[in-house]
Coordinates of C-alpha atoms in Angstrom, one line a residue:
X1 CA 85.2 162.8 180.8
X2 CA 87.2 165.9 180.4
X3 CA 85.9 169.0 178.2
X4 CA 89.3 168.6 176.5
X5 CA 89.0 164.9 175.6
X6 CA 85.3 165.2 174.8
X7 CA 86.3 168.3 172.0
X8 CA 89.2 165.9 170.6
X9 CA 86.8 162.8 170.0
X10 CA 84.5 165.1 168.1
X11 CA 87.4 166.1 165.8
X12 CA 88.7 162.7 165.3
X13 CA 84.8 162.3 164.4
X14 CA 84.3 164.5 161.8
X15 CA 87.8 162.9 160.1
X16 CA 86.2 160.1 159.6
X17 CA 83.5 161.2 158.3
X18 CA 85.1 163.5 155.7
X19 CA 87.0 160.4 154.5
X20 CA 84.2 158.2 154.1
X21 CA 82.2 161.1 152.0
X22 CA 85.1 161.4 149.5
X23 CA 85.3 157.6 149.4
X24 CA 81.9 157.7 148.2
X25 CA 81.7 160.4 145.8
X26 CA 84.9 158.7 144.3
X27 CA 83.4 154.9 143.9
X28 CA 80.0 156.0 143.1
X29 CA 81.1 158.3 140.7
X30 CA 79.8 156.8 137.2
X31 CA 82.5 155.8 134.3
X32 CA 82.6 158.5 132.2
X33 CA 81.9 156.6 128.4
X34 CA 83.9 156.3 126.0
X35 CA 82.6 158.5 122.9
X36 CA 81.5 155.9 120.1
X37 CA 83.2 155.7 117.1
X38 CA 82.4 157.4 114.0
X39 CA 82.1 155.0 110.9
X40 CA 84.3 154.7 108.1
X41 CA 83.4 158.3 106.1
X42 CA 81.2 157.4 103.0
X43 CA 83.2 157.7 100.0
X44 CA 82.6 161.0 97.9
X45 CA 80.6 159.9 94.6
X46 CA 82.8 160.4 91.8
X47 CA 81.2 163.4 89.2
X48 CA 80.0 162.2 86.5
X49 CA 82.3 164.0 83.5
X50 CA 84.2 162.9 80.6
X51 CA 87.9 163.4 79.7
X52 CA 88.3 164.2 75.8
X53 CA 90.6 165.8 73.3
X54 CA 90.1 168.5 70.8
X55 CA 92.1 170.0 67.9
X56 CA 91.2 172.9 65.6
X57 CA 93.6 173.9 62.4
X58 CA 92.2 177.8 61.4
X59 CA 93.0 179.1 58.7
X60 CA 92.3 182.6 57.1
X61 CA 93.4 184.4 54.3
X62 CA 94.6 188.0 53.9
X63 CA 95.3 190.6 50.9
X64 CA 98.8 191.1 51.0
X65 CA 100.2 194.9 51.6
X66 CA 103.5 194.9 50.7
X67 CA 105.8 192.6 47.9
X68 CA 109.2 192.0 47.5
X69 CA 110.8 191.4 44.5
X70 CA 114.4 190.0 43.3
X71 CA 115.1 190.3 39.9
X72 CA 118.7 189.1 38.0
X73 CA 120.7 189.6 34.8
X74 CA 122.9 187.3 33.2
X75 CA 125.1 187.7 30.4
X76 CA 128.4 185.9 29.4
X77 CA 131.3 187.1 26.8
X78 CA 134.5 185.7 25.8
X79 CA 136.5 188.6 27.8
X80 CA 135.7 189.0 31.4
X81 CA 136.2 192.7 31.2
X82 CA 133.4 193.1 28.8
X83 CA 131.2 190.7 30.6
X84 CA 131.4 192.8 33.2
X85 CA 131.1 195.5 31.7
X86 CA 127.6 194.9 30.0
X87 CA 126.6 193.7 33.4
X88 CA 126.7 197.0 34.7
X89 CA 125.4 198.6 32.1
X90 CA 122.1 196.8 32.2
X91 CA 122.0 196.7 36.1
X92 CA 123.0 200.6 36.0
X93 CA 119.3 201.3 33.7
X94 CA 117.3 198.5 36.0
X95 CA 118.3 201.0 38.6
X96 CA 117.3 204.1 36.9
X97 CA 114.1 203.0 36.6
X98 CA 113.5 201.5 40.2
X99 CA 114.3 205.0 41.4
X100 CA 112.2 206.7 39.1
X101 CA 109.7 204.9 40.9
X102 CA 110.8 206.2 44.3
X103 CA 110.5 202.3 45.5
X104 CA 111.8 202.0 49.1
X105 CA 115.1 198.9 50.2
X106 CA 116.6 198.5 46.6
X107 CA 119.5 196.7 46.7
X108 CA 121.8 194.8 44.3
X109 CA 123.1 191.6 45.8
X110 CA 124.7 188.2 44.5
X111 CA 127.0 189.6 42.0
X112 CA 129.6 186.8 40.5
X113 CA 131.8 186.5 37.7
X114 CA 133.1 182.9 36.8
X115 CA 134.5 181.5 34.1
X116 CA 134.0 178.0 32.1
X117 CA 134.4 176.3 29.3
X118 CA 132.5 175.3 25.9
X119 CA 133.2 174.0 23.1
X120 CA 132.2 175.9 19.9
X121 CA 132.3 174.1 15.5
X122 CA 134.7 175.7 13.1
X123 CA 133.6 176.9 9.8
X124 CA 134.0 174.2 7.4
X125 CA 135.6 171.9 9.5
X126 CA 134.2 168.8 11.6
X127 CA 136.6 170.2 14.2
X128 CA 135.3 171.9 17.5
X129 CA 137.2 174.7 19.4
X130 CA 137.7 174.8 23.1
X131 CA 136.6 178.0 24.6
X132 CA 136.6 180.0 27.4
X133 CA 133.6 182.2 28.4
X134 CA 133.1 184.6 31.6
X135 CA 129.9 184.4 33.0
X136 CA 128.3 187.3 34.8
X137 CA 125.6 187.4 37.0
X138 CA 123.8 189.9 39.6
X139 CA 120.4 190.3 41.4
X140 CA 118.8 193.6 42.0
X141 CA 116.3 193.4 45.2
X142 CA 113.5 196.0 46.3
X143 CA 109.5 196.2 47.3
X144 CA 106.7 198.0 47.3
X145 CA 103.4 198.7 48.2
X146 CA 101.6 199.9 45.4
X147 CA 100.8 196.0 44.2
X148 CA 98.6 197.0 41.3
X149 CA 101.1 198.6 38.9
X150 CA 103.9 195.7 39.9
X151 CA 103.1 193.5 36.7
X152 CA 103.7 196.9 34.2
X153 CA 106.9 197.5 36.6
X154 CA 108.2 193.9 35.8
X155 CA 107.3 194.3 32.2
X156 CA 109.8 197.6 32.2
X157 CA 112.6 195.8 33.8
X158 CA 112.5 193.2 31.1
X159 CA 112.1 195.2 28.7
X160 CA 115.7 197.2 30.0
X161 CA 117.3 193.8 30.0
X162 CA 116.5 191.8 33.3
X163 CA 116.2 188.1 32.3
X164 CA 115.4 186.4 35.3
X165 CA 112.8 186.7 37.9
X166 CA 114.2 185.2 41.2
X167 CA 111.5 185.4 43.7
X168 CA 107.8 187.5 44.2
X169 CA 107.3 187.5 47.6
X170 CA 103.9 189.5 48.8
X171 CA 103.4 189.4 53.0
X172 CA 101.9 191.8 55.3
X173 CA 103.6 194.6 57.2
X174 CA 102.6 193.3 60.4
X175 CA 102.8 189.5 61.0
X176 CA 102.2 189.3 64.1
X177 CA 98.6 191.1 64.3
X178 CA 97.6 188.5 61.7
X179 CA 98.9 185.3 63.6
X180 CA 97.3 187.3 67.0
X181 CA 93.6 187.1 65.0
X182 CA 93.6 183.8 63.8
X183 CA 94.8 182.2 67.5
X184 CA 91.7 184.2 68.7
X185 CA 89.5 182.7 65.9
X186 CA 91.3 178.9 66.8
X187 CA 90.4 179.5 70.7
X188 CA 87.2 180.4 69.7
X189 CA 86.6 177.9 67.6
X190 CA 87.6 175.1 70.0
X191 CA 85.0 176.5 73.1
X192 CA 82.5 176.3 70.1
X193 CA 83.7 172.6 69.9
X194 CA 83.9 171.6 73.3
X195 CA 80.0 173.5 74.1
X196 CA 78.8 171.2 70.8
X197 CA 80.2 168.0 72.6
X198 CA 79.3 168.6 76.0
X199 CA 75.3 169.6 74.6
X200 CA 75.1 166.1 72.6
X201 CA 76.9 164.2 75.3
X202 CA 73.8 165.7 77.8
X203 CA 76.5 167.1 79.5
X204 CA 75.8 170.8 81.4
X205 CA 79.3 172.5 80.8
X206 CA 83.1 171.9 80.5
X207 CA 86.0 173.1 81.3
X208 CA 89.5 172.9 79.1
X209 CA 92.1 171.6 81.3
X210 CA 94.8 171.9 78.9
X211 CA 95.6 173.6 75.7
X212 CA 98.7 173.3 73.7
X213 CA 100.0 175.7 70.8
X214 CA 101.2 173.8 67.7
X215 CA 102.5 175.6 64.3
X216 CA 102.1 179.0 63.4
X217 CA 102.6 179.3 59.3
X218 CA 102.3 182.2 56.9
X219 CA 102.8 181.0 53.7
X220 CA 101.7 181.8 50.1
X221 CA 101.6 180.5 46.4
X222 CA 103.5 180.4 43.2
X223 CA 102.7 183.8 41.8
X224 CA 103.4 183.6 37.9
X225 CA 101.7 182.1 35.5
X226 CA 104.6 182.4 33.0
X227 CA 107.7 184.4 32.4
X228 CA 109.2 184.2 29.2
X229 CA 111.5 187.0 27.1
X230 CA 113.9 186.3 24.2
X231 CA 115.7 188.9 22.1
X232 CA 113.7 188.2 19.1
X233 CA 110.4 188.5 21.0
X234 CA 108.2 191.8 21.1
X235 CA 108.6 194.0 24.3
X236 CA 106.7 193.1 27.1
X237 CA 104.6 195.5 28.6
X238 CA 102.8 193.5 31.5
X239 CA 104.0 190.4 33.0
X240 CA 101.0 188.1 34.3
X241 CA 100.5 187.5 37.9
X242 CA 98.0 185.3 39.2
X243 CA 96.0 186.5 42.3
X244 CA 97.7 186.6 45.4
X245 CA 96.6 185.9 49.1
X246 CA 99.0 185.8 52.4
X247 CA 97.6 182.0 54.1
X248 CA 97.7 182.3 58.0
X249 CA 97.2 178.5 59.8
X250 CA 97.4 178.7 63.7
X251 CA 96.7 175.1 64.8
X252 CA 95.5 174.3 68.4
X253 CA 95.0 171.1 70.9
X254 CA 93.7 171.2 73.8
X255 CA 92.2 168.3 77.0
X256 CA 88.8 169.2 77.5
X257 CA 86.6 168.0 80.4
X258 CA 82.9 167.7 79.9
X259 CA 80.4 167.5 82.9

């Protein structure tokens, strides 16, 4: 055998062998397994809490700080031009004496003249007249601060010949502080609530969810006890008020959580 043929035998040799190691490694290799399932994920216990609803109406009451006041004269007369006439006169002094007072906003408003009809008895006669009359009416309008001396103020105007008192109004300079204090005292109020539940419920805490802003009223009451004047009564010095208070009511819902 040739050197040449004896070199190619041994490469034809080691070939074969290289095939038949890679054949092994391949079938011998071991399956690679498959990673096992995870089970269905436990479902997350549900907290324990309860869903409830609150409201809280608050109310508080303030001293008022400023009033307004509309006062009005009447006065009728078979010529308009007089009825008119004695209408200013009268509202001319009301005046005077408003701004001798060195009151702030007074205004006269609502002034009308109309006429109508009545019917009026004839001396010694079962006979009645038809009649014309002109009707005058006006409104004077202002406020003030200085509450205390407003029932002597009234009685001074009616004495000068006002004869009707439209409105008393009394309110606060600044709403909007007021209605500011009681939403804090209805917020506060409704935590206080929702920590009383939660405590008798053997509950640790809550949480309010959702809250909800209902009305928002100022209001006061009727503010006098009687107003009466007639020509043939005595002057009337002081006109009685009862005691006034300015009502703010803030009321408040809200979808509290307890857990």
């Amino acid at each position: 055998m040739s050197k040449n043929l004896g070199m190619f035998l041994v490469f034809i040799a080691l070939i074969l062998l290289s095939v038949l190691v890679v054949n092994g490694l391949y079938f011998n290799t071991p399956a690679v397994q498959t990673a096992e399932k995870e089970g269905p994920a436990e479902k997350k216990v549900e907290e324990d809490y309860i869903t409830t609803s609150l409201s809280i109406n608050q109310q508080r009451e303030y001293d008022p700080e400023v009033v307004e006041v509309v006062l009005g004269f009447e006065n009728e007369s078979r010529e308009q031009s007089t009825a008119v006439e004695e209408n200013n006169r009268i509202v001319s002094k009301l005046m005077s004496i408003l701004e001798a007072e060195e009151l702030e906003n007074i205004e006269t408003q609502g002034f009308r003249v109309y006429p109508y009809t009545n019917y009026i008895s004839l001396d010694d006669e079962d006979e009645e007249e038809k009649v014309t009359f002109y009707r005058v009416s006006n409104q004077i309008k202002f406020s003030t601060k200085n509450l205390g001396e407003l029932p002597v103020l009234l009685g001074k105007l009616l004495n000068a010949g006002a004869n009707r008192v439209v409105n008393i109004n009394y309110r606060l300079e600044s709403n909007e502080k007021a209605l500011e204090e009681v939403t804090a005292m209805a917020l506060n109020s409704l935590k206080e609530k929702a920590a009383f539940m939660a405590e008798n419920l053997d509950k640790e805490n809550y949480r309010i969810k959702k809250i909800s802003f209902g009305q928002q009223n100022i209001y006061g009451n009727d503010v006098l006890r009687s107003m009466t004047r007639s020509a043939e009564s005595a002057k009337i010095s002081e006109v009685p008020l009862a005691e006034q208070k300015v009502n703010i009511n803030v009321s408040v819902s809200a979808e509290v959580e307890l857990y």
